[in-house]
GROMACS .gro file of C-alpha atoms in nm:
model
  218
    1MET     CA    1   5.741  11.065   8.415
    2SER     CA    2   6.124  10.982   8.375
    3GLU     CA    3   6.288  10.770   8.614
    4VAL     CA    4   6.472  10.929   8.897
    5ILE     CA    5   6.846  10.829   8.912
    6ARG     CA    6   6.912  10.729   9.295
    7VAL     CA    7   7.263  10.837   9.379
    8PHE     CA    8   7.487  10.759   9.674
    9LEU     CA    9   7.783  10.990   9.782
   10ALA     CA   10   8.089  10.811   9.951
   11ASP     CA   11   8.384  11.045  10.066
   12ASP     CA   12   8.535  11.133  10.373
   13ASP     CA   13   8.534  11.506  10.274
   14ALA     CA   14   8.159  11.603  10.439
   15GLU     CA   15   8.190  11.945  10.249
   16PHE     CA   16   8.246  11.769   9.942
   17ARG     CA   17   7.968  11.541   9.996
   18GLY     CA   18   7.739  11.865  10.093
   19VAL     CA   19   7.824  12.023   9.765
   20TYR     CA   20   7.704  11.704   9.566
   21ARG     CA   21   7.413  11.629   9.794
   22ARG     CA   22   7.264  11.982   9.716
   23ILE     CA   23   7.355  11.984   9.333
   24PHE     CA   24   7.165  11.626   9.303
   25THR     CA   25   6.888  11.728   9.528
   26ARG     CA   26   6.828  12.057   9.299
   27THR     CA   27   6.856  11.869   8.957
   28ASP     CA   28   6.575  11.725   8.810
   29GLY     CA   29   6.589  11.350   8.796
   30PHE     CA   30   6.811  11.296   9.071
   31THR     CA   31   6.775  11.192   9.457
   32VAL     CA   32   7.034  11.143   9.698
   33THR     CA   33   6.986  10.789   9.888
   34GLY     CA   34   7.266  10.801  10.119
   35GLU     CA   35   7.611  10.893  10.198
   36ALA     CA   36   7.933  10.774  10.374
   37GLY     CA   37   8.254  10.891  10.495
   38THR     CA   38   8.418  10.563  10.532
   39GLY     CA   39   8.502  10.264  10.298
   40GLU     CA   40   8.313  10.015  10.557
   41ASP     CA   41   8.009  10.240  10.574
   42ALA     CA   42   7.982  10.269  10.199
   43ILE     CA   43   8.005   9.907  10.122
   44ARG     CA   44   7.743   9.824  10.395
   45MET     CA   45   7.502  10.113  10.293
   46ILE     CA   46   7.541  10.031   9.913
   47ARG     CA   47   7.468   9.669   9.966
   48ALA     CA   48   7.137   9.784  10.177
   49LEU     CA   49   7.011  10.069   9.984
   50LYS     CA   50   7.122   9.949   9.636
   51PRO     CA   51   7.147  10.269   9.475
   52ASP     CA   52   7.159  10.319   9.078
   53VAL     CA   53   7.501  10.498   9.096
   54ALA     CA   54   7.778  10.561   9.355
   55LEU     CA   55   8.024  10.837   9.346
   56VAL     CA   56   8.301  10.695   9.543
   57ASP     CA   57   8.644  10.853   9.663
   58VAL     CA   58   8.955  10.634   9.640
   59GLN     CA   59   9.107  10.729   9.958
   60MET     CA   60   8.870  10.697  10.278
   61PRO     CA   61   8.930  10.560  10.610
   62GLY     CA   62   8.792  10.202  10.690
   63GLY     CA   63   8.859  10.093  10.313
   64SER     CA   64   8.930  10.253  10.001
   65GLY     CA   65   8.701  10.333   9.698
   66LEU     CA   66   8.852  10.043   9.536
   67ASP     CA   67   8.750   9.831   9.820
   68VAL     CA   68   8.395   9.942   9.773
   69VAL     CA   69   8.415   9.875   9.386
   70ARG     CA   70   8.541   9.537   9.470
   71ALA     CA   71   8.276   9.450   9.737
   72THR     CA   72   7.992   9.580   9.564
   73ALA     CA   73   8.075   9.422   9.202
   74GLU     CA   74   7.764   9.201   9.235
   75ASN     CA   75   7.541   9.487   9.343
   76ALA     CA   76   7.293   9.635   9.069
   77THR     CA   77   7.500   9.953   9.134
   78ARG     CA   78   7.715  10.128   8.900
   79VAL     CA   79   7.989  10.288   9.067
   80ILE     CA   80   8.222  10.598   8.955
   81VAL     CA   81   8.555  10.669   9.124
   82LEU     CA   82   8.566  11.042   9.179
   83THR     CA   83   8.916  11.137   9.321
   84THR     CA   84   9.211  11.379   9.327
   85PHE     CA   85   9.406  11.073   9.270
   86ASP     CA   86   9.480  11.012   8.873
   87LEU     CA   87   9.736  10.746   8.933
   88ASP     CA   88   9.742  10.487   8.664
   89GLU     CA   89   9.734  10.203   8.898
   90TYR     CA   90   9.402  10.350   9.045
   91VAL     CA   91   9.244  10.358   8.715
   92ALA     CA   92   9.357  10.041   8.588
   93GLU     CA   93   9.234   9.892   8.911
   94ALA     CA   94   8.932  10.045   8.947
   95ILE     CA   95   8.834   9.942   8.598
   96ARG     CA   96   8.928   9.586   8.619
   97ASP     CA   97   8.741   9.560   8.929
   98GLY     CA   98   8.423   9.671   8.783
   99ALA     CA   99   8.414  10.051   8.799
  100ALA     CA  100   8.183  10.185   8.550
  101GLY     CA  101   8.353  10.548   8.546
  102PHE     CA  102   8.680  10.717   8.680
  103LEU     CA  103   8.649  11.117   8.696
  104LEU     CA  104   8.884  11.349   8.866
  105LYS     CA  105   8.771  11.624   9.132
  106ASN     CA  106   8.870  11.888   8.896
  107ALA     CA  107   8.580  11.784   8.667
  108SER     CA  108   8.278  12.039   8.672
  109THR     CA  109   7.967  11.942   8.847
  110SER     CA  110   7.788  11.960   8.507
  111GLU     CA  111   8.034  11.698   8.402
  112VAL     CA  112   7.969  11.475   8.699
  113VAL     CA  113   7.605  11.502   8.660
  114ALA     CA  114   7.634  11.402   8.293
  115ALA     CA  115   7.880  11.113   8.371
  116VAL     CA  116   7.622  10.982   8.648
  117ARG     CA  117   7.347  11.003   8.339
  118VAL     CA  118   7.571  10.802   8.110
  119VAL     CA  119   7.677  10.534   8.366
  120HIS     CA  120   7.314  10.483   8.474
  121ALA     CA  121   7.213  10.446   8.101
  122GLY     CA  122   7.488  10.135   8.097
  123HIS     CA  123   7.780  10.306   7.945
  124SER     CA  124   8.127  10.409   8.074
  125SER     CA  125   8.253  10.742   8.173
  126LEU     CA  126   8.638  10.824   8.185
  127ALA     CA  127   8.787  11.184   8.255
  128PRO     CA  128   8.916  11.281   7.926
  129GLU     CA  129   9.285  11.306   8.058
  130VAL     CA  130   9.253  10.964   8.186
  131THR     CA  131   9.136  10.827   7.870
  132ALA     CA  132   9.391  10.990   7.667
  133ARG     CA  133   9.669  10.835   7.902
  134LEU     CA  134   9.560  10.499   7.886
  135MET     CA  135   9.530  10.513   7.512
  136ASP     CA  136   9.881  10.630   7.498
  137GLN     CA  137  10.001  10.347   7.719
  138PHE     CA  138   9.804  10.084   7.520
  139ALA     CA  139   9.981  10.194   7.205
  140LEU     CA  140  10.312  10.183   7.372
  141ARG     CA  141  10.255   9.834   7.537
  142PRO     CA  142  10.459   9.568   7.410
  143ARG     CA  143  10.254   9.317   7.218
  144PRO     CA  144  10.160   9.022   7.403
  145THR     CA  145  10.259   8.685   7.292
  146PRO     CA  146   9.966   8.582   7.034
  147HIS     CA  147   9.893   8.236   7.213
  148ALA     CA  148   9.666   8.177   6.916
  149PHE     CA  149   9.820   8.321   6.649
  150THR     CA  150  10.157   8.203   6.632
  151ASP     CA  151  10.288   8.089   6.272
  152ALA     CA  152  10.309   7.734   6.360
  153LEU     CA  153   9.924   7.751   6.417
  154LEU     CA  154   9.807   7.981   6.129
  155SER     CA  155   9.936   7.998   5.794
  156GLU     CA  156  10.003   8.386   5.682
  157ARG     CA  157   9.676   8.358   5.440
  158GLU     CA  158   9.462   8.267   5.764
  159LEU     CA  159   9.646   8.568   5.931
  160GLN     CA  160   9.539   8.792   5.665
  161VAL     CA  161   9.183   8.699   5.691
  162VAL     CA  162   9.182   8.740   6.067
  163ARG     CA  163   9.327   9.076   6.026
  164LEU     CA  164   9.070   9.177   5.773
  165VAL     CA  165   8.785   9.018   5.988
  166ALA     CA  166   8.923   9.241   6.279
  167GLN     CA  167   8.887   9.542   6.050
  168GLY     CA  168   8.500   9.487   6.006
  169MET     CA  169   8.523   9.361   5.660
  170SER     CA  170   8.231   9.134   5.528
  171ASN     CA  171   8.340   8.800   5.347
  172GLN     CA  172   8.270   8.965   5.019
  173GLU     CA  173   8.484   9.248   5.103
  174ILE     CA  174   8.730   8.999   5.225
  175ALA     CA  175   8.726   8.810   4.891
  176GLU     CA  176   8.768   9.112   4.688
  177ALA     CA  177   9.071   9.233   4.911
  178LEU     CA  178   9.267   8.897   4.899
  179PHE     CA  179   9.153   8.823   4.524
  180LEU     CA  180   8.960   8.507   4.662
  181SER     CA  181   8.596   8.384   4.624
  182PRO     CA  182   8.362   8.448   4.907
  183GLU     CA  183   8.312   8.069   4.932
  184THR     CA  184   8.715   8.025   4.991
  185VAL     CA  185   8.656   8.310   5.271
  186ARG     CA  186   8.406   8.110   5.421
  187THR     CA  187   8.636   7.768   5.421
  188TYR     CA  188   8.888   7.985   5.563
  189LEU     CA  189   8.670   8.114   5.857
  190LYS     CA  190   8.534   7.762   5.919
  191ARG     CA  191   8.916   7.644   5.968
  192LEU     CA  192   8.999   7.935   6.152
  193PHE     CA  193   8.696   7.878   6.407
  194ALA     CA  194   8.793   7.492   6.462
  195LYS     CA  195   9.183   7.588   6.484
  196LEU     CA  196   9.087   7.851   6.760
  197ASP     CA  197   8.807   7.681   6.906
  198ILE     CA  198   8.555   7.975   6.879
  199SER     CA  199   8.233   7.991   6.697
  200ASP     CA  200   8.195   8.335   6.561
  201ARG     CA  201   8.383   8.641   6.371
  202THR     CA  202   8.327   8.857   6.667
  203ARG     CA  203   8.526   8.649   6.906
  204LEU     CA  204   8.782   8.603   6.638
  205ALA     CA  205   8.815   8.984   6.581
  206VAL     CA  206   8.854   9.034   6.982
  207LEU     CA  207   9.158   8.761   6.951
  208ALA     CA  208   9.310   8.955   6.680
  209HIS     CA  209   9.293   9.289   6.876
  210GLU     CA  210   9.418   9.108   7.207
  211ALA     CA  211   9.710   8.968   7.015
  212GLY     CA  212   9.791   9.313   6.836
  213LEU     CA  213   9.764   9.147   6.524
  214LEU     CA  214   9.636   9.497   6.363
  215HIS     CA  215   9.925   9.665   6.534
  216GLU     CA  216  10.184   9.417   6.386
  217ALA     CA  217  10.065   9.473   6.007
  218ARG     CA  218  10.135   9.854   6.040
   0.00000   0.00000   0.00000
């Protein structure tokens, strides 16, 4: 028998809660464990009931949906912000504070149900229009100062190795691309790990992306 996903509904619109209560009650694999119309009640009940996934509106009396996200961050519950307000600051703050999803109320009920399944499985779910806007903003965002990759710290050859690691290349592929031996590539990596105080190439790739090195190379 498949696991039943326990859903919590937090919205000051009782009619809206009623719609989704009926949907989840009638859909196999789901049960509604509780609901609240204020932020305060949502926080208290989510902490007590520990539902699997909570659908939370942004603007509610007695505490916003973002307050709920922050207050339940240590809870096992995965929170999806479901709202008519798709302002960028709401999206960024919700994700930063630990929300597992951000959907708009114009989403179809089937999309919401699918998002709950995705989030319960440990993934994230963002409304397509929200995702597109975030990607556009990221592309236009000025590159932050690459504190770990200044020219004074790394040579141009070391920066080349970093960029190729960030692209997912293996040592052999990097060696072929830069006309080096695999052993030389390994030496570069050891030197980079020591300079940057890291221990693996995954962290090196993350730093490269955060510093905008790939964007810089285009």
